[in-house]
Amino acid sequence: MKFKFLLTIVAFFSLLSINSQNTATLKGTVKTAQGEPIMGANISIKNSNKGTTSDIDGKYELKLSEGKSIIVEVSFLGYNTIKKEVVVAKGEITQNFILEESSYLLEGVVVSAQKREQRNKEVPIAITSYGTDFINNQGTFEYDALSEFVPGFQVQIQSANNPGIVVRGITSDSGDSRVEPRVSIFQDGVSISKSRGSVVELFDIERVEVLKGPQGTLFGRGAQIGAMHIIQNKAKNENSGSLKLGYGNFNQFLATGHANTVLSKDKVFLRVAGIYNRRDGYIENRSGGDLNGKETVAFRASLLYLISDNTTLDVIANWQQDTPPGTSFKSGTFAPLGGDLSPNTFADLERGEELGLDRTVYGITGILKHSFNDIWDVTATSAYREFDSNEAFDADGTAAPALYFREIAKGKQFSQEVRFNFDTKDKFRGFFGANFFFEDGSQEVPWYFDERSLAVLLLSPQALVINGVPTLFPVLPNIPQLGPLAGAPLLASNSETFTNYGKNYSGDIFADASYDFSDKFSMTLGLRATWENINAGFKVDDIEKPSFLAFLTPGSGSNILSLPTNGKITASENFLSAVGRLAMNYNLNENITLFATTSKGRRPNVINITSTTTDVLSDETVWSYEIGAKSLFMNNRLQFDVNAYMYDYSNFQTTITKFENGNLTSIPEDSGNASSFGLEMATQYAFTKNSSFFANYGYIDASFDETDANGNAQALAGNTFRLTPKHSFSAGFNFNQIVNENLDFFFRPTYTYKSKVFFEETNLPNISQDAYGLFNFRLGLDIQKKYEVTFFMNNVMDKKYIIDAGNTGGAFGIPTFIGGAPRFFGVQLKADF
C-alpha cells in the first residue's frame, strides 16, 4: 500500500506538470571579473526546480518553455550571487554572467527550519545550524561531538542503541516502545525519533539544524522541547567525488566518501556515499575483549529525477549497521581483581566478548516537489523505516553473574506528509498540510543470572564480590529470616524476560503562516491538531526454571524481579490535542532583528502497564516564553545571537529504575510541575576570507517546583534536571594561512566546558560529574584545493571524566559508571575528484 500510494502521487503530479512542446534554449558562460571560467557554478530558475551547473569552460545550457519571463539566479561559493530577469523567446537565448568575489559567508546563515530557505536572522526561533564545512573541519560524525558546539544542547551516547538527547534541560532517552520522545530527530523531513533507531552517522551531510523550544507546529508530536533536523547531501547535476581515509590510536580506522554522477543529462542524477568507522574500546575487560569501542558501517544512495521544469522527485535510501563492543558499566562499589574503582581504568564484566551491540537501521524516503506557479508549490514526503537491535550488557558492573541483560528492540514506521507552501512575494507566506504516521515497536529484555550469585546480591550485597572474585552461595544460607528455606539448592543458570509493546497511529493537520505588517514588523502563527490512537502492551514470561529465590521477593510471584502476566496485557486509548506558536520579528535595522515567541509543547499521554495495574499518564505539557536578538554585520562576516527563555511544565514525566517489594520497575511517573530559565549566546566572526572564530555560551536553571498543581509538596522538589549543566561554553578557531599558490596550512583548535551535572533526578551527589573542559585540535595542509592531510587530537590533556552513572545497578544499591573518552589522535588523508 505504501508504494502504491507513492506511485499514485508521482503519477498525479506528473500529469499536472506536462509542458508545452514549444521549448527554448538558454545558454551562456559564467566567469570571474578577471575573465576566468567558473566550473560548478549553480544556475537555477527562481521559483522552479529547473537548474544546472557550469562545465569546465564555464558554459551552461538549459531547456525552457518559451513565452514567459523568468528570474535566473547564479551562485558559487566565495562569490556574490546575482539575479537577472530573462524573457524566454523561441530558439536560443545567450546570457552570460560575471561573478564578483565576496567576503567570507558564515555557515549557518541560511536555514530551512520553517520549511523554506531563509536567513537565520529572519526566523523567530532559536536555531543553531552547522553545514558541510564545519562538520568536516571538526571531523564530526556523531551527535555527541556536534552537541558540544550548540548552546542548550547536550547529547550523551552510551552506545548507538542508547542515546540521551537533551535540549535546555529536558532529556529524551527512553527505550520503552510505549513512550514518545521529547526531542524530535528528523532526517530529510522524516521523523527518526524513537531512541533505539535515532542515532545515525553524520557523513556526507549538507546541514544540521538544532531548533530549541517547542516545535510541534513544524516538527510534530515528538518535538515537545526541540528538534534536530539532519539534511543529507542529495544527488546533484554534477560529476564529483571524494574519499577520506584515517588511522588513529586504539586501532581507529576511518573510510568515507561519496560519488555523484549524471545518469541522464539534465534529467536523472545519482549520488552514493558511505562510511566505515571503527575503533577498539578504550576500557579493557579482564573477562575478555574491550569496552566503549565503535564499529559502524553505513551507506546511502540518492536519486534525483527532474520530471519536468516544475516537478522533481528525490529518492533517498539509507542503511546502517552498528556492531561495537559492550558498554563499560563499571561498578563503583566493587573493584575488579587487581584493579580499582575508577571508571576510566580496566573493568571485569561477566560474559566478556559476548557484551556488545548488533543494530541495523534502514529506510527509504521519497520527496516529490511540484511548483504550480510563482506563488504555490507542494511537497509530498513518503517514508518507511525499520530498526532491529540486540544489545548485551552487564548491569552490576562486576564479574559476578548476577545482572546480565539483553535488550532486543525492534521498530518499524511509515509516514506520509503532504504540505502546500505559498509565498505571495508581498507580505504573506507559509504552509499548511496533513500528516499520517504509523509505528509498531517492542522492547524485549531477557535477564540471565546465576542464582548462586544473585542470592548474594539479595541477601548480602556487600559480599557480591570480595577482592575482585564473585561470591557464590551453593545453597540458600542458614540465616534466621529464611526459616525452613535455609539450605535450599540454587541453580547455576536461570532467566526471566519482560517485554513492552507500542503500536501507534496518528494524524495531523497543520498550518503555519507569516504576515508582514510593515517592512520592519512581521508575525507568525502556527497550529497543529493531532489525533492519536495509542496501543500499549506488556508481558512478563514465567521464569525459565522454578527458583527458591522467588520466596525472597514476594511481590514478584513465582518470578524474582517481575510478576508474570500470563500472556500479554494490552490497552488502547484515543487522544485529541493541539499545540501552536505565536512569534514576532522586528527588524531594528538592516543588521539586527529582535524576536519574541510564545508556544505550547506537548509530550503524548503514556499508557502505563505493569503486571498489576494499567494507568494513563496525563500528557506532559510546557508553555514556553522566549525573547532574543539576531544580527549579521560586515557583509555577513559577523554573526551574534542572544536569547532568554522561561519554561513552565505540567505533569512532568520522569523514569526512575527501582527495585521495591521484590519488583523491578523502570516506568515513567508523573512528577508534577517543573520550571526553568535560561540564557544563550553565540557568535561567529570571519576575520579573513578563509579564517574564522566561533564561541557560544549557555546558562540554564531547571528544577522541579516545590509543590504540584494541587499545592502538595513534591518528592523531587528543588532537584535539578539530569544531564543539565548550569553553565556550558565552547569556542574555536578555523585558521587558514596561504603558504603558496598550491599549499595552505590550517589549524583548528576547540575548547568545550560543562559545569557539574547530575545523572538522575534524585540528584545523589555520587551520581554526578564535576565541571570539566576538553581541548581538541586539528592541523594540516590543503594541497591545490583538492588534497588534504590532517593530524587530529581530541581530549589533548587526557582528562578523566564520566558520561553516565547510576543505571540499572543503582536500583540494587550498586551504581555503575561509564568512563569518558581518553586522548584520541590520528592522521587523515582526503582527496576531492
JSON list of C-alpha atoms in Angstrom, two decimals, residues 57-240:
[
{"chain": "A", "resi": 57, "resn": "ASP", "atom": "CA", "xyz": [34.80, 26.05, -19.53]},
{"chain": "A", "resi": 58, "resn": "GLY", "atom": "CA", "xyz": [32.17, 27.89, -17.51]},
{"chain": "A", "resi": 59, "resn": "LYS", "atom": "CA", "xyz": [29.47, 27.05, -20.04]},
{"chain": "A", "resi": 60, "resn": "TYR", "atom": "CA", "xyz": [25.90, 26.12, -19.20]},
{"chain": "A", "resi": 61, "resn": "GLU", "atom": "CA", "xyz": [22.73, 25.25, -21.09]},
{"chain": "A", "resi": 62, "resn": "LEU", "atom": "CA", "xyz": [19.07, 24.96, -20.02]},
{"chain": "A", "resi": 63, "resn": "LYS", "atom": "CA", "xyz": [15.96, 23.83, -21.89]},
{"chain": "A", "resi": 64, "resn": "LEU", "atom": "CA", "xyz": [12.95, 26.00, -21.00]},
{"chain": "A", "resi": 65, "resn": "SER", "atom": "CA", "xyz": [9.38, 26.60, -22.08]},
{"chain": "A", "resi": 66, "resn": "GLU", "atom": "CA", "xyz": [9.11, 29.67, -24.26]},
{"chain": "A", "resi": 67, "resn": "GLY", "atom": "CA", "xyz": [6.90, 32.66, -23.82]},
{"chain": "A", "resi": 68, "resn": "LYS", "atom": "CA", "xyz": [7.47, 33.70, -20.22]},
{"chain": "A", "resi": 69, "resn": "SER", "atom": "CA", "xyz": [9.71, 35.93, -18.14]},
{"chain": "A", "resi": 70, "resn": "ILE", "atom": "CA", "xyz": [11.97, 34.18, -15.66]},
{"chain": "A", "resi": 71, "resn": "ILE", "atom": "CA", "xyz": [14.49, 35.12, -12.97]},
{"chain": "A", "resi": 72, "resn": "VAL", "atom": "CA", "xyz": [17.86, 33.37, -13.43]},
{"chain": "A", "resi": 73, "resn": "GLU", "atom": "CA", "xyz": [19.95, 33.05, -10.27]},
{"chain": "A", "resi": 74, "resn": "VAL", "atom": "CA", "xyz": [23.68, 32.22, -10.44]},
{"chain": "A", "resi": 75, "resn": "SER", "atom": "CA", "xyz": [25.72, 31.36, -7.35]},
{"chain": "A", "resi": 76, "resn": "PHE", "atom": "CA", "xyz": [29.11, 29.93, -6.48]},
{"chain": "A", "resi": 77, "resn": "LEU", "atom": "CA", "xyz": [30.84, 29.60, -3.10]},
{"chain": "A", "resi": 78, "resn": "GLY", "atom": "CA", "xyz": [33.00, 32.61, -2.42]},
{"chain": "A", "resi": 79, "resn": "TYR", "atom": "CA", "xyz": [31.21, 34.87, -4.92]},
{"chain": "A", "resi": 80, "resn": "ASN", "atom": "CA", "xyz": [28.23, 37.19, -4.70]},
{"chain": "A", "resi": 81, "resn": "THR", "atom": "CA", "xyz": [25.00, 35.63, -6.00]},
{"chain": "A", "resi": 82, "resn": "ILE", "atom": "CA", "xyz": [23.44, 37.54, -8.91]},
{"chain": "A", "resi": 83, "resn": "LYS", "atom": "CA", "xyz": [19.95, 37.50, -10.41]},
{"chain": "A", "resi": 84, "resn": "LYS", "atom": "CA", "xyz": [18.80, 38.59, -13.86]},
{"chain": "A", "resi": 85, "resn": "GLU", "atom": "CA", "xyz": [15.39, 38.71, -15.48]},
{"chain": "A", "resi": 86, "resn": "VAL", "atom": "CA", "xyz": [15.29, 36.96, -18.86]},
{"chain": "A", "resi": 87, "resn": "VAL", "atom": "CA", "xyz": [12.43, 36.83, -21.34]},
{"chain": "A", "resi": 88, "resn": "VAL", "atom": "CA", "xyz": [12.32, 33.35, -22.89]},
{"chain": "A", "resi": 89, "resn": "ALA", "atom": "CA", "xyz": [11.79, 33.53, -26.64]},
{"chain": "A", "resi": 90, "resn": "LYS", "atom": "CA", "xyz": [11.73, 30.74, -29.18]},
{"chain": "A", "resi": 91, "resn": "GLY", "atom": "CA", "xyz": [15.10, 29.42, -30.21]},
{"chain": "A", "resi": 92, "resn": "GLU", "atom": "CA", "xyz": [18.35, 30.15, -28.41]},
{"chain": "A", "resi": 93, "resn": "ILE", "atom": "CA", "xyz": [18.96, 32.94, -25.88]},
{"chain": "A", "resi": 94, "resn": "THR", "atom": "CA", "xyz": [22.50, 33.74, -24.77]},
{"chain": "A", "resi": 95, "resn": "GLN", "atom": "CA", "xyz": [23.01, 35.17, -21.31]},
{"chain": "A", "resi": 96, "resn": "ASN", "atom": "CA", "xyz": [26.49, 35.46, -19.81]},
{"chain": "A", "resi": 97, "resn": "PHE", "atom": "CA", "xyz": [27.22, 36.10, -16.14]},
{"chain": "A", "resi": 98, "resn": "ILE", "atom": "CA", "xyz": [30.18, 37.68, -14.34]},
{"chain": "A", "resi": 99, "resn": "LEU", "atom": "CA", "xyz": [30.52, 36.91, -10.62]},
{"chain": "A", "resi": 100, "resn": "GLU", "atom": "CA", "xyz": [32.23, 39.24, -8.18]},
{"chain": "A", "resi": 101, "resn": "GLU", "atom": "CA", "xyz": [34.30, 37.74, -5.35]},
{"chain": "A", "resi": 102, "resn": "SER", "atom": "CA", "xyz": [32.54, 38.09, -2.00]},
{"chain": "A", "resi": 103, "resn": "SER", "atom": "CA", "xyz": [33.68, 38.28, 1.57]},
{"chain": "A", "resi": 104, "resn": "TYR", "atom": "CA", "xyz": [33.55, 35.05, 3.51]},
{"chain": "A", "resi": 105, "resn": "LEU", "atom": "CA", "xyz": [29.98, 33.81, 4.15]},
{"chain": "A", "resi": 106, "resn": "LEU", "atom": "CA", "xyz": [29.48, 32.28, 7.56]},
{"chain": "A", "resi": 107, "resn": "GLU", "atom": "CA", "xyz": [27.91, 28.84, 7.74]},
{"chain": "A", "resi": 108, "resn": "GLY", "atom": "CA", "xyz": [24.51, 28.64, 9.37]},
{"chain": "A", "resi": 109, "resn": "VAL", "atom": "CA", "xyz": [23.35, 31.93, 7.86]},
{"chain": "A", "resi": 110, "resn": "VAL", "atom": "CA", "xyz": [20.78, 30.09, 5.70]},
{"chain": "A", "resi": 111, "resn": "VAL", "atom": "CA", "xyz": [18.32, 27.63, 7.34]},
{"chain": "A", "resi": 112, "resn": "SER", "atom": "CA", "xyz": [15.17, 25.78, 6.30]},
{"chain": "A", "resi": 113, "resn": "ALA", "atom": "CA", "xyz": [13.57, 25.36, 9.72]},
{"chain": "A", "resi": 114, "resn": "GLN", "atom": "CA", "xyz": [10.28, 26.92, 8.58]},
{"chain": "A", "resi": 115, "resn": "LYS", "atom": "CA", "xyz": [10.05, 24.62, 5.52]},
{"chain": "A", "resi": 116, "resn": "ARG", "atom": "CA", "xyz": [11.58, 27.24, 3.23]},
{"chain": "A", "resi": 117, "resn": "GLU", "atom": "CA", "xyz": [15.08, 28.61, 2.88]},
{"chain": "A", "resi": 118, "resn": "GLN", "atom": "CA", "xyz": [15.59, 31.80, 4.91]},
{"chain": "A", "resi": 119, "resn": "ARG", "atom": "CA", "xyz": [18.39, 33.64, 6.57]},
{"chain": "A", "resi": 120, "resn": "ASN", "atom": "CA", "xyz": [18.68, 32.61, 10.22]},
{"chain": "A", "resi": 121, "resn": "LYS", "atom": "CA", "xyz": [18.23, 36.25, 11.17]},
{"chain": "A", "resi": 122, "resn": "GLU", "atom": "CA", "xyz": [14.75, 36.25, 9.66]},
{"chain": "A", "resi": 123, "resn": "VAL", "atom": "CA", "xyz": [13.47, 33.21, 11.61]},
{"chain": "A", "resi": 124, "resn": "PRO", "atom": "CA", "xyz": [11.86, 33.85, 15.05]},
{"chain": "A", "resi": 125, "resn": "ILE", "atom": "CA", "xyz": [13.26, 30.67, 16.55]},
{"chain": "A", "resi": 126, "resn": "ALA", "atom": "CA", "xyz": [16.47, 29.95, 18.48]},
{"chain": "A", "resi": 127, "resn": "ILE", "atom": "CA", "xyz": [18.39, 27.92, 15.89]},
{"chain": "A", "resi": 128, "resn": "THR", "atom": "CA", "xyz": [21.96, 26.69, 15.65]},
{"chain": "A", "resi": 129, "resn": "SER", "atom": "CA", "xyz": [22.91, 25.49, 12.19]},
{"chain": "A", "resi": 130, "resn": "TYR", "atom": "CA", "xyz": [26.15, 23.89, 11.00]},
{"chain": "A", "resi": 131, "resn": "GLY", "atom": "CA", "xyz": [26.92, 22.96, 7.42]},
{"chain": "A", "resi": 132, "resn": "THR", "atom": "CA", "xyz": [29.25, 20.69, 5.49]},
{"chain": "A", "resi": 133, "resn": "ASP", "atom": "CA", "xyz": [32.40, 22.71, 6.07]},
{"chain": "A", "resi": 134, "resn": "PHE", "atom": "CA", "xyz": [32.04, 22.96, 9.85]},
{"chain": "A", "resi": 135, "resn": "ILE", "atom": "CA", "xyz": [31.17, 19.27, 10.22]},
{"chain": "A", "resi": 136, "resn": "ASN", "atom": "CA", "xyz": [34.11, 18.24, 8.04]},
{"chain": "A", "resi": 137, "resn": "ASN", "atom": "CA", "xyz": [36.51, 20.71, 9.65]},
{"chain": "A", "resi": 138, "resn": "GLN", "atom": "CA", "xyz": [35.74, 19.32, 13.11]},
{"chain": "A", "resi": 139, "resn": "GLY", "atom": "CA", "xyz": [35.81, 15.68, 11.97]},
{"chain": "A", "resi": 140, "resn": "THR", "atom": "CA", "xyz": [32.37, 15.22, 13.48]},
{"chain": "A", "resi": 141, "resn": "PHE", "atom": "CA", "xyz": [30.47, 12.00, 12.74]},
{"chain": "A", "resi": 142, "resn": "GLU", "atom": "CA", "xyz": [28.42, 11.60, 15.94]},
{"chain": "A", "resi": 143, "resn": "TYR", "atom": "CA", "xyz": [25.71, 13.65, 17.65]},
{"chain": "A", "resi": 144, "resn": "ASP", "atom": "CA", "xyz": [27.56, 13.93, 20.96]},
{"chain": "A", "resi": 145, "resn": "ALA", "atom": "CA", "xyz": [30.59, 15.58, 19.30]},
{"chain": "A", "resi": 146, "resn": "LEU", "atom": "CA", "xyz": [28.37, 18.04, 17.42]},
{"chain": "A", "resi": 147, "resn": "SER", "atom": "CA", "xyz": [26.36, 18.90, 20.53]},
{"chain": "A", "resi": 148, "resn": "GLU", "atom": "CA", "xyz": [29.46, 20.36, 22.18]},
{"chain": "A", "resi": 149, "resn": "PHE", "atom": "CA", "xyz": [29.15, 23.35, 19.83]},
{"chain": "A", "resi": 150, "resn": "VAL", "atom": "CA", "xyz": [25.42, 24.03, 20.30]},
{"chain": "A", "resi": 151, "resn": "PRO", "atom": "CA", "xyz": [24.32, 26.08, 23.34]},
{"chain": "A", "resi": 152, "resn": "GLY", "atom": "CA", "xyz": [21.47, 24.45, 25.24]},
{"chain": "A", "resi": 153, "resn": "PHE", "atom": "CA", "xyz": [22.04, 21.09, 23.54]},
{"chain": "A", "resi": 154, "resn": "GLN", "atom": "CA", "xyz": [23.64, 18.05, 25.19]},
{"chain": "A", "resi": 155, "resn": "VAL", "atom": "CA", "xyz": [23.95, 14.51, 23.85]},
{"chain": "A", "resi": 156, "resn": "GLN", "atom": "CA", "xyz": [25.06, 11.50, 25.87]},
{"chain": "A", "resi": 157, "resn": "ILE", "atom": "CA", "xyz": [25.67, 8.31, 23.90]},
{"chain": "A", "resi": 158, "resn": "GLN", "atom": "CA", "xyz": [26.20, 5.18, 25.99]},
{"chain": "A", "resi": 159, "resn": "SER", "atom": "CA", "xyz": [26.04, 3.25, 22.74]},
{"chain": "A", "resi": 160, "resn": "ALA", "atom": "CA", "xyz": [24.47, 3.76, 19.32]},
{"chain": "A", "resi": 161, "resn": "ASN", "atom": "CA", "xyz": [21.47, 1.99, 20.84]},
{"chain": "A", "resi": 162, "resn": "ASN", "atom": "CA", "xyz": [21.15, 4.20, 23.89]},
{"chain": "A", "resi": 163, "resn": "PRO", "atom": "CA", "xyz": [21.43, 7.97, 23.36]},
{"chain": "A", "resi": 164, "resn": "GLY", "atom": "CA", "xyz": [20.35, 10.67, 25.76]},
{"chain": "A", "resi": 165, "resn": "ILE", "atom": "CA", "xyz": [19.38, 13.82, 23.87]},
{"chain": "A", "resi": 166, "resn": "VAL", "atom": "CA", "xyz": [18.92, 16.94, 25.99]},
{"chain": "A", "resi": 167, "resn": "VAL", "atom": "CA", "xyz": [17.52, 20.30, 24.89]},
{"chain": "A", "resi": 168, "resn": "ARG", "atom": "CA", "xyz": [17.54, 23.01, 27.52]},
{"chain": "A", "resi": 169, "resn": "GLY", "atom": "CA", "xyz": [17.48, 20.54, 30.37]},
{"chain": "A", "resi": 170, "resn": "ILE", "atom": "CA", "xyz": [14.87, 18.15, 29.06]},
{"chain": "A", "resi": 171, "resn": "THR", "atom": "CA", "xyz": [16.19, 14.65, 28.38]},
{"chain": "A", "resi": 172, "resn": "SER", "atom": "CA", "xyz": [14.81, 12.28, 25.77]},
{"chain": "A", "resi": 173, "resn": "ASP", "atom": "CA", "xyz": [16.30, 8.81, 26.17]},
{"chain": "A", "resi": 174, "resn": "SER", "atom": "CA", "xyz": [13.65, 6.24, 27.00]},
{"chain": "A", "resi": 175, "resn": "GLY", "atom": "CA", "xyz": [13.88, 2.99, 25.05]},
{"chain": "A", "resi": 176, "resn": "ASP", "atom": "CA", "xyz": [10.37, 1.97, 26.13]},
{"chain": "A", "resi": 177, "resn": "SER", "atom": "CA", "xyz": [8.35, 1.47, 22.94]},
{"chain": "A", "resi": 178, "resn": "ARG", "atom": "CA", "xyz": [5.28, 2.95, 24.67]},
{"chain": "A", "resi": 179, "resn": "VAL", "atom": "CA", "xyz": [6.93, 6.33, 25.38]},
{"chain": "A", "resi": 180, "resn": "GLU", "atom": "CA", "xyz": [7.22, 9.16, 22.85]},
{"chain": "A", "resi": 181, "resn": "PRO", "atom": "CA", "xyz": [10.49, 11.13, 22.84]},
{"chain": "A", "resi": 182, "resn": "ARG", "atom": "CA", "xyz": [10.55, 14.76, 23.94]},
{"chain": "A", "resi": 183, "resn": "VAL", "atom": "CA", "xyz": [13.01, 15.79, 21.23]},
{"chain": "A", "resi": 184, "resn": "SER", "atom": "CA", "xyz": [12.30, 15.11, 17.57]},
{"chain": "A", "resi": 185, "resn": "ILE", "atom": "CA", "xyz": [15.13, 13.85, 15.38]},
{"chain": "A", "resi": 186, "resn": "PHE", "atom": "CA", "xyz": [14.36, 14.37, 11.70]},
{"chain": "A", "resi": 187, "resn": "GLN", "atom": "CA", "xyz": [16.24, 13.21, 8.64]},
{"chain": "A", "resi": 188, "resn": "ASP", "atom": "CA", "xyz": [15.30, 14.96, 5.40]},
{"chain": "A", "resi": 189, "resn": "GLY", "atom": "CA", "xyz": [11.89, 15.86, 6.78]},
{"chain": "A", "resi": 190, "resn": "VAL", "atom": "CA", "xyz": [11.15, 12.40, 8.23]},
{"chain": "A", "resi": 191, "resn": "SER", "atom": "CA", "xyz": [10.93, 11.60, 11.95]},
{"chain": "A", "resi": 192, "resn": "ILE", "atom": "CA", "xyz": [13.52, 9.08, 13.18]},
{"chain": "A", "resi": 193, "resn": "SER", "atom": "CA", "xyz": [12.91, 9.95, 16.82]},
{"chain": "A", "resi": 194, "resn": "LYS", "atom": "CA", "xyz": [12.49, 6.58, 18.54]},
{"chain": "A", "resi": 195, "resn": "SER", "atom": "CA", "xyz": [15.51, 6.28, 20.81]},
{"chain": "A", "resi": 196, "resn": "ARG", "atom": "CA", "xyz": [16.84, 2.90, 19.67]},
{"chain": "A", "resi": 197, "resn": "GLY", "atom": "CA", "xyz": [16.75, 3.87, 16.00]},
{"chain": "A", "resi": 198, "resn": "SER", "atom": "CA", "xyz": [17.65, 7.56, 16.17]},
{"chain": "A", "resi": 199, "resn": "VAL", "atom": "CA", "xyz": [21.47, 7.52, 16.13]},
{"chain": "A", "resi": 200, "resn": "VAL", "atom": "CA", "xyz": [22.78, 7.81, 12.57]},
{"chain": "A", "resi": 201, "resn": "GLU", "atom": "CA", "xyz": [26.27, 8.62, 11.36]},
{"chain": "A", "resi": 202, "resn": "LEU", "atom": "CA", "xyz": [26.85, 12.19, 10.16]},
{"chain": "A", "resi": 203, "resn": "PHE", "atom": "CA", "xyz": [28.55, 11.62, 6.82]},
{"chain": "A", "resi": 204, "resn": "ASP", "atom": "CA", "xyz": [28.09, 13.47, 3.52]},
{"chain": "A", "resi": 205, "resn": "ILE", "atom": "CA", "xyz": [25.84, 15.97, 5.31]},
{"chain": "A", "resi": 206, "resn": "GLU", "atom": "CA", "xyz": [24.58, 19.23, 3.85]},
{"chain": "A", "resi": 207, "resn": "ARG", "atom": "CA", "xyz": [23.46, 20.78, 7.12]},
{"chain": "A", "resi": 208, "resn": "VAL", "atom": "CA", "xyz": [22.34, 20.03, 10.68]},
{"chain": "A", "resi": 209, "resn": "GLU", "atom": "CA", "xyz": [19.86, 22.40, 12.32]},
{"chain": "A", "resi": 210, "resn": "VAL", "atom": "CA", "xyz": [19.07, 22.33, 16.04]},
{"chain": "A", "resi": 211, "resn": "LEU", "atom": "CA", "xyz": [15.86, 24.14, 16.99]},
{"chain": "A", "resi": 212, "resn": "LYS", "atom": "CA", "xyz": [15.25, 24.91, 20.63]},
{"chain": "A", "resi": 213, "resn": "GLY", "atom": "CA", "xyz": [11.87, 25.37, 22.28]},
{"chain": "A", "resi": 214, "resn": "PRO", "atom": "CA", "xyz": [8.54, 23.65, 21.47]},
{"chain": "A", "resi": 215, "resn": "GLN", "atom": "CA", "xyz": [8.44, 22.86, 17.73]},
{"chain": "A", "resi": 216, "resn": "GLY", "atom": "CA", "xyz": [5.22, 20.85, 17.43]},
{"chain": "A", "resi": 217, "resn": "THR", "atom": "CA", "xyz": [3.89, 23.05, 14.64]},
{"chain": "A", "resi": 218, "resn": "LEU", "atom": "CA", "xyz": [6.96, 22.47, 12.50]},
{"chain": "A", "resi": 219, "resn": "PHE", "atom": "CA", "xyz": [8.15, 19.00, 13.56]},
{"chain": "A", "resi": 220, "resn": "GLY", "atom": "CA", "xyz": [5.22, 17.11, 15.02]},
{"chain": "A", "resi": 221, "resn": "ARG", "atom": "CA", "xyz": [4.13, 15.34, 18.15]},
{"chain": "A", "resi": 222, "resn": "GLY", "atom": "CA", "xyz": [7.60, 14.42, 19.45]},
{"chain": "A", "resi": 223, "resn": "ALA", "atom": "CA", "xyz": [9.06, 17.94, 19.39]},
{"chain": "A", "resi": 224, "resn": "GLN", "atom": "CA", "xyz": [7.88, 18.96, 22.84]},
{"chain": "A", "resi": 225, "resn": "ILE", "atom": "CA", "xyz": [11.05, 20.90, 23.63]},
{"chain": "A", "resi": 226, "resn": "GLY", "atom": "CA", "xyz": [13.08, 20.95, 20.43]},
{"chain": "A", "resi": 227, "resn": "ALA", "atom": "CA", "xyz": [14.16, 19.22, 17.26]},
{"chain": "A", "resi": 228, "resn": "MET", "atom": "CA", "xyz": [17.29, 18.30, 15.36]},
{"chain": "A", "resi": 229, "resn": "HIS", "atom": "CA", "xyz": [17.00, 18.18, 11.57]},
{"chain": "A", "resi": 230, "resn": "ILE", "atom": "CA", "xyz": [19.67, 16.31, 9.62]},
{"chain": "A", "resi": 231, "resn": "ILE", "atom": "CA", "xyz": [19.73, 17.33, 5.97]},
{"chain": "A", "resi": 232, "resn": "GLN", "atom": "CA", "xyz": [21.76, 14.91, 3.88]},
{"chain": "A", "resi": 233, "resn": "ASN", "atom": "CA", "xyz": [23.53, 15.71, 0.63]},
{"chain": "A", "resi": 234, "resn": "LYS", "atom": "CA", "xyz": [21.37, 14.53, -2.24]},
{"chain": "A", "resi": 235, "resn": "ALA", "atom": "CA", "xyz": [22.03, 13.80, -5.89]},
{"chain": "A", "resi": 236, "resn": "LYS", "atom": "CA", "xyz": [23.06, 16.84, -7.94]},
{"chain": "A", "resi": 237, "resn": "ASN", "atom": "CA", "xyz": [23.59, 17.71, -11.58]},
{"chain": "A", "resi": 238, "resn": "GLU", "atom": "CA", "xyz": [27.36, 17.22, -11.43]},
{"chain": "A", "resi": 239, "resn": "ASN", "atom": "CA", "xyz": [30.15, 14.67, -11.62]},
{"chain": "A", "resi": 240, "resn": "SER", "atom": "CA", "xyz": [32.10, 14.73, -8.38]}
]
